[in-house]
PDB file of C-alpha atoms in Angstrom:
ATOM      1  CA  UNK A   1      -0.689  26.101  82.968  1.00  0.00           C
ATOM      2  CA  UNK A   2      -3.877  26.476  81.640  1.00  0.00           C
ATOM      3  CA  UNK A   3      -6.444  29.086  83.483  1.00  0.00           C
ATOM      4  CA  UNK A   4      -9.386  27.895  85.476  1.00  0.00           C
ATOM      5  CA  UNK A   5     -12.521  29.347  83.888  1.00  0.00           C
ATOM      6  CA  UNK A   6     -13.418  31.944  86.633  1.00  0.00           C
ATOM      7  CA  UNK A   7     -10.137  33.241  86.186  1.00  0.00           C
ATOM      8  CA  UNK A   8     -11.342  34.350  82.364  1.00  0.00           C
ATOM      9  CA  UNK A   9     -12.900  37.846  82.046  1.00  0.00           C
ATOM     10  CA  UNK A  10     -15.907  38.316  80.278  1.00  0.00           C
ATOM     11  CA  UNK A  11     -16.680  40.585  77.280  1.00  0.00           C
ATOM     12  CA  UNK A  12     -19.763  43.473  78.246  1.00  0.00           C
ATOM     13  CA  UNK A  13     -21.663  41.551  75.936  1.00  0.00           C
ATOM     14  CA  UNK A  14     -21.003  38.131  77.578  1.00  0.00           C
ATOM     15  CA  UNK A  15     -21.414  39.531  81.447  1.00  0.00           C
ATOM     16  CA  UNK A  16     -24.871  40.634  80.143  1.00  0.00           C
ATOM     17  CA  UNK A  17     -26.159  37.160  78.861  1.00  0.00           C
ATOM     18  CA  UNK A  18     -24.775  35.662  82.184  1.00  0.00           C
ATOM     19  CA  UNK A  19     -26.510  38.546  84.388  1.00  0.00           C
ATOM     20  CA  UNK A  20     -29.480  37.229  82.449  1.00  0.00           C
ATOM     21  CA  UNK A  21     -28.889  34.064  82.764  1.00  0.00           C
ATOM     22  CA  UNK A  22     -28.621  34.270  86.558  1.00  0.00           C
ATOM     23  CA  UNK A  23     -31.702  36.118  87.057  1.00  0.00           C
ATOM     24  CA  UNK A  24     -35.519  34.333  87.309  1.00  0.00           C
ATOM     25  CA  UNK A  25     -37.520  37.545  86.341  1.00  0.00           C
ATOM     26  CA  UNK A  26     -37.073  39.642  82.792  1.00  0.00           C
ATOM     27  CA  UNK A  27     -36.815  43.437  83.542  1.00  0.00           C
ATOM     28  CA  UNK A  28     -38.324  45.632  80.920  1.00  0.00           C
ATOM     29  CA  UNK A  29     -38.982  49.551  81.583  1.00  0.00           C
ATOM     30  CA  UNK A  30     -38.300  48.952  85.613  1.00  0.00           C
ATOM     31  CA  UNK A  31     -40.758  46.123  85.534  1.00  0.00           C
ATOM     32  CA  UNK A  32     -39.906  42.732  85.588  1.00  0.00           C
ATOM     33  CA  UNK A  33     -42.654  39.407  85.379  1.00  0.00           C
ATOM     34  CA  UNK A  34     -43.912  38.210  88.752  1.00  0.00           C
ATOM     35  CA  UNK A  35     -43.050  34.347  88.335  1.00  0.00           C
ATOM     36  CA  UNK A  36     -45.442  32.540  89.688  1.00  0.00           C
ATOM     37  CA  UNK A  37     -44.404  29.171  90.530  1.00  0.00           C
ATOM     38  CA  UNK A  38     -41.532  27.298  88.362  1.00  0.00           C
ATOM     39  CA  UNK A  39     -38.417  29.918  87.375  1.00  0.00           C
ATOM     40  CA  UNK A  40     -37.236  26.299  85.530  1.00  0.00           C
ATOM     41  CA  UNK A  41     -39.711  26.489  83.085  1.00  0.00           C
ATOM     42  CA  UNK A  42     -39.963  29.728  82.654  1.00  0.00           C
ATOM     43  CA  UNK A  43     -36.231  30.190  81.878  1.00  0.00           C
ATOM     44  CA  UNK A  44     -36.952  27.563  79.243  1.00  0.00           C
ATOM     45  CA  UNK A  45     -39.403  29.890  77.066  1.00  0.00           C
ATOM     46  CA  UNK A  46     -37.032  32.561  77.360  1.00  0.00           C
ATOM     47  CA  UNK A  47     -34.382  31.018  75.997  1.00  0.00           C
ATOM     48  CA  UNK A  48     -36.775  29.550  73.382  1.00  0.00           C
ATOM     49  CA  UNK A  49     -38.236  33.558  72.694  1.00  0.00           C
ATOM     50  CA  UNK A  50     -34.399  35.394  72.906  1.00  0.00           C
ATOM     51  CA  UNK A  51     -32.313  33.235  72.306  1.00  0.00           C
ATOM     52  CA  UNK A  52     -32.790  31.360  69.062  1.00  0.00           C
ATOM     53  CA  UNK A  53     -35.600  28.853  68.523  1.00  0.00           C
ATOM     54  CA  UNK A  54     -37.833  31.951  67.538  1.00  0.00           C
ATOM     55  CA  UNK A  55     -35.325  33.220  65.275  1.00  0.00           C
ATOM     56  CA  UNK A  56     -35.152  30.933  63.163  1.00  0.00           C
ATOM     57  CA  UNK A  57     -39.147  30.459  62.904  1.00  0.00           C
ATOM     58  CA  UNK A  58     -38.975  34.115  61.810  1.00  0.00           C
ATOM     59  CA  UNK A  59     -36.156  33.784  59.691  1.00  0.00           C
ATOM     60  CA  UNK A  60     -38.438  30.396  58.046  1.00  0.00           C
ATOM     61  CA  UNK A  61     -41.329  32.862  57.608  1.00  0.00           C
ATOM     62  CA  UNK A  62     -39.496  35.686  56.102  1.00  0.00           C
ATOM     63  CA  UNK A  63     -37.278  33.916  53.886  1.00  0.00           C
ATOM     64  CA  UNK A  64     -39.761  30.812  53.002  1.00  0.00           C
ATOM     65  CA  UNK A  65     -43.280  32.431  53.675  1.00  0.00           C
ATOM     66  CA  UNK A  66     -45.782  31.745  56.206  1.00  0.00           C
ATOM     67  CA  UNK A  67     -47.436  28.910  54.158  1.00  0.00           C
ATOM     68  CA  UNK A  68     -43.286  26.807  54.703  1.00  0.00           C
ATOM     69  CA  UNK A  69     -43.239  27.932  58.103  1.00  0.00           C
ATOM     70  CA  UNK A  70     -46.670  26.310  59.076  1.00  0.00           C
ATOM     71  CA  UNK A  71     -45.556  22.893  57.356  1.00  0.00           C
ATOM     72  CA  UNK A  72     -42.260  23.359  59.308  1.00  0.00           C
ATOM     73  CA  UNK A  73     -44.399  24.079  62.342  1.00  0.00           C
ATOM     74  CA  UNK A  74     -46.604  20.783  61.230  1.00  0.00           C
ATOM     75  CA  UNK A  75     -43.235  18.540  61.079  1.00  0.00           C
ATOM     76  CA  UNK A  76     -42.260  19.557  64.729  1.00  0.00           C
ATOM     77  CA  UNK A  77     -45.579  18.521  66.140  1.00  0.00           C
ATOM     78  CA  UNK A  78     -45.297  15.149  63.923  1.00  0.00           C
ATOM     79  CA  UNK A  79     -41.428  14.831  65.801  1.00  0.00           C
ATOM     80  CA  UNK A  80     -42.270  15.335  68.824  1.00  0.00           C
ATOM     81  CA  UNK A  81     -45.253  13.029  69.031  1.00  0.00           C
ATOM     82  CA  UNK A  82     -44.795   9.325  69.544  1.00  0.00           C
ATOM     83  CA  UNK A  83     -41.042   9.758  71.111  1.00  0.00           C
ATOM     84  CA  UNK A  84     -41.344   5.842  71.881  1.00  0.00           C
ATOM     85  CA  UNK A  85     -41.314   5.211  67.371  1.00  0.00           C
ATOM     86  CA  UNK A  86     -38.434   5.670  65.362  1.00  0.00           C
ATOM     87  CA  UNK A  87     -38.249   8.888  63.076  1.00  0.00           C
ATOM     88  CA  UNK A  88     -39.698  11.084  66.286  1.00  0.00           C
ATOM     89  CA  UNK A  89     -38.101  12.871  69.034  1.00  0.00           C
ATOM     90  CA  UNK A  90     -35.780  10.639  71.697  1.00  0.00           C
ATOM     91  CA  UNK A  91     -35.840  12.453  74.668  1.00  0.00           C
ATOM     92  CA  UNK A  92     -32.734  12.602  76.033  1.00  0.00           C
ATOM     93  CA  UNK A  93     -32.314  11.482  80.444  1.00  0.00           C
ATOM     94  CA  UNK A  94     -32.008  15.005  81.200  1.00  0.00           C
ATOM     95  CA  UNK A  95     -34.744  16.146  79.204  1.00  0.00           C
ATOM     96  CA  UNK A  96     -36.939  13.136  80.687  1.00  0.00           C
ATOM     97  CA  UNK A  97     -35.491  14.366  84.460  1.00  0.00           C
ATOM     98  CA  UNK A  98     -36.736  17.845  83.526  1.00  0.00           C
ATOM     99  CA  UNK A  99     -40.174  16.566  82.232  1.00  0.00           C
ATOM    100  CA  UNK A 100     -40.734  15.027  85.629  1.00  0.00           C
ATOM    101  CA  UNK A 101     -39.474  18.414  87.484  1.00  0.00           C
ATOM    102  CA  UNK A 102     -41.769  20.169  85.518  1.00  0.00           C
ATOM    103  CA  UNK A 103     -44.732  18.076  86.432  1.00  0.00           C
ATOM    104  CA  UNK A 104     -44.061  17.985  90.120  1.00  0.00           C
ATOM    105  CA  UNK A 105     -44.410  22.170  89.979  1.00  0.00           C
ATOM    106  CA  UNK A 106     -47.040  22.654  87.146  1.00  0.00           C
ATOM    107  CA  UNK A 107     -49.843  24.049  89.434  1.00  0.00           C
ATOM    108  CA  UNK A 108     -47.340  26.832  90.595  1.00  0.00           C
ATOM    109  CA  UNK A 109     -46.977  28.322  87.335  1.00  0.00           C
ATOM    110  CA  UNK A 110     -49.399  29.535  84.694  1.00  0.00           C
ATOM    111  CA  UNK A 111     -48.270  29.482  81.249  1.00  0.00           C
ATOM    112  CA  UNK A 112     -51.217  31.668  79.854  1.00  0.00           C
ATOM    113  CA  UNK A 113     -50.416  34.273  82.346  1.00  0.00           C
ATOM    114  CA  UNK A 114     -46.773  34.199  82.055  1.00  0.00           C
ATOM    115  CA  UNK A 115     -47.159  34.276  77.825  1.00  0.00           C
ATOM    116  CA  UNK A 116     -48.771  37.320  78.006  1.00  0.00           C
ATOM    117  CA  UNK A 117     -46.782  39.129  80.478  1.00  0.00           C
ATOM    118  CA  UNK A 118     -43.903  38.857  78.351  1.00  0.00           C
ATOM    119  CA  UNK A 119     -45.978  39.881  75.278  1.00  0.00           C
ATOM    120  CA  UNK A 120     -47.007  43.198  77.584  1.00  0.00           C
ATOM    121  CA  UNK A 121     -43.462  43.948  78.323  1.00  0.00           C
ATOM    122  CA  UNK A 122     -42.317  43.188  74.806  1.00  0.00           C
ATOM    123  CA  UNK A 123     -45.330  45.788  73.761  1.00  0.00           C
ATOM    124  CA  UNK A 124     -44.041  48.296  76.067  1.00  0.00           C
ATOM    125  CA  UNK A 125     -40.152  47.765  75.335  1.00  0.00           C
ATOM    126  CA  UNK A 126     -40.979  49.186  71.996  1.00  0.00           C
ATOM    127  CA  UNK A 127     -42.871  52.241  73.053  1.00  0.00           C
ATOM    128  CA  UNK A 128     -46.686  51.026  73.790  1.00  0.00           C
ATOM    129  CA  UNK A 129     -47.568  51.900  77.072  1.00  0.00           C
ATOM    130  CA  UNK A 130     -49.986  50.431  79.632  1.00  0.00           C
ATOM    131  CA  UNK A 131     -51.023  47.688  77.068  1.00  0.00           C
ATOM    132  CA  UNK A 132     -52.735  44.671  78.556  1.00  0.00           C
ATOM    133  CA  UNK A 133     -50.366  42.169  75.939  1.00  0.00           C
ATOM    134  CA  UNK A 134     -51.391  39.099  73.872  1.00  0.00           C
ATOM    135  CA  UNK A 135     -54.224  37.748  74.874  1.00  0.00           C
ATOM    136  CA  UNK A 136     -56.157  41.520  74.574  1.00  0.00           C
ATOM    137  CA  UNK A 137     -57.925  42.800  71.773  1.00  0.00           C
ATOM    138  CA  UNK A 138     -54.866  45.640  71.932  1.00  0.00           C
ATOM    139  CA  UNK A 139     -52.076  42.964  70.968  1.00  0.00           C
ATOM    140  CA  UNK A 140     -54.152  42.827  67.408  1.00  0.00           C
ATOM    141  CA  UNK A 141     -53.984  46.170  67.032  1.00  0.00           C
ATOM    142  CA  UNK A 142     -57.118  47.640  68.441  1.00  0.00           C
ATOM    143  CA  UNK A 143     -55.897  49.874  71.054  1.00  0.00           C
ATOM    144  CA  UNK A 144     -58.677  50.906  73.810  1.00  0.00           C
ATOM    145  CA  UNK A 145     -59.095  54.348  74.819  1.00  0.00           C
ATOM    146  CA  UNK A 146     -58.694  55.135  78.442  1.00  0.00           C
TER     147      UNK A 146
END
């Protein structure tokens, strides 16, 4: 008899991704990001930042050099554009289900906003303190005196 999948412990590093998983906010020094509409979406650009998509843009850019990663970048905006020709994107009918659940709760969350907190936290997860994150003059490396 085969076990039913509750029944299966999970590995330290496995209960962690699923902790994440089941929480809306990212924690980072005590803080976490005040979501402010949407946690569907914004679980969506965290799994894009942590857990892979980004990776391998970085890994295109190291290995290839940023000039490969920009016409890498250039093909993804050409395959995602015109989903209704052949050669581009198909959405799939989850991904167009999504699309309309995302619509329906746009005004509720603020992308620019959100961005940037997780730039701050990701500034202050590696030391920088009281940073103001991505879109400041301090995320290009001009740091403000207080």
């Amino acid at each position: 008899m085969t076990k039913k999948k509750d029944e299966y412990q999970l590995t330290p590093f496995w209960q962690e991704i699923a902790d994440i998983t089941q929480e809306p906010d990212f924690q980072g020094e005590g803080q976490g990001i005040k979501v402010d509409g949407d946690s569907f979406i914004y679980n969506k650009l965290l799994t894009f930042l942590y857990r892979g998509a980004v990776g391998t843009l970085y890994e295109i850019k190291e290995a290839l050099g940023k000039e490969q990663l920009d016409l890498f970048l250039n093909y993804i905006y050409f395959y995602i554009n015109n989903s209704e020709k052949p050669g581009h994107y198909y959405p799939s009918q989850l991904v167009r289900k999504q699309i309309e659940e995302i619509k329906q709760t746009k005004d509720l969350f603020d992308l620019k906003d959100t961005l940037n907190e997780i730039s701050r936290l990701e500034f202050e997860k590696h030391g920088v303190k009281n940073v103001k994150g991505w879109l400041s003059d301090e995320s290009r490396g001009e740091t403000k005196s207080t």
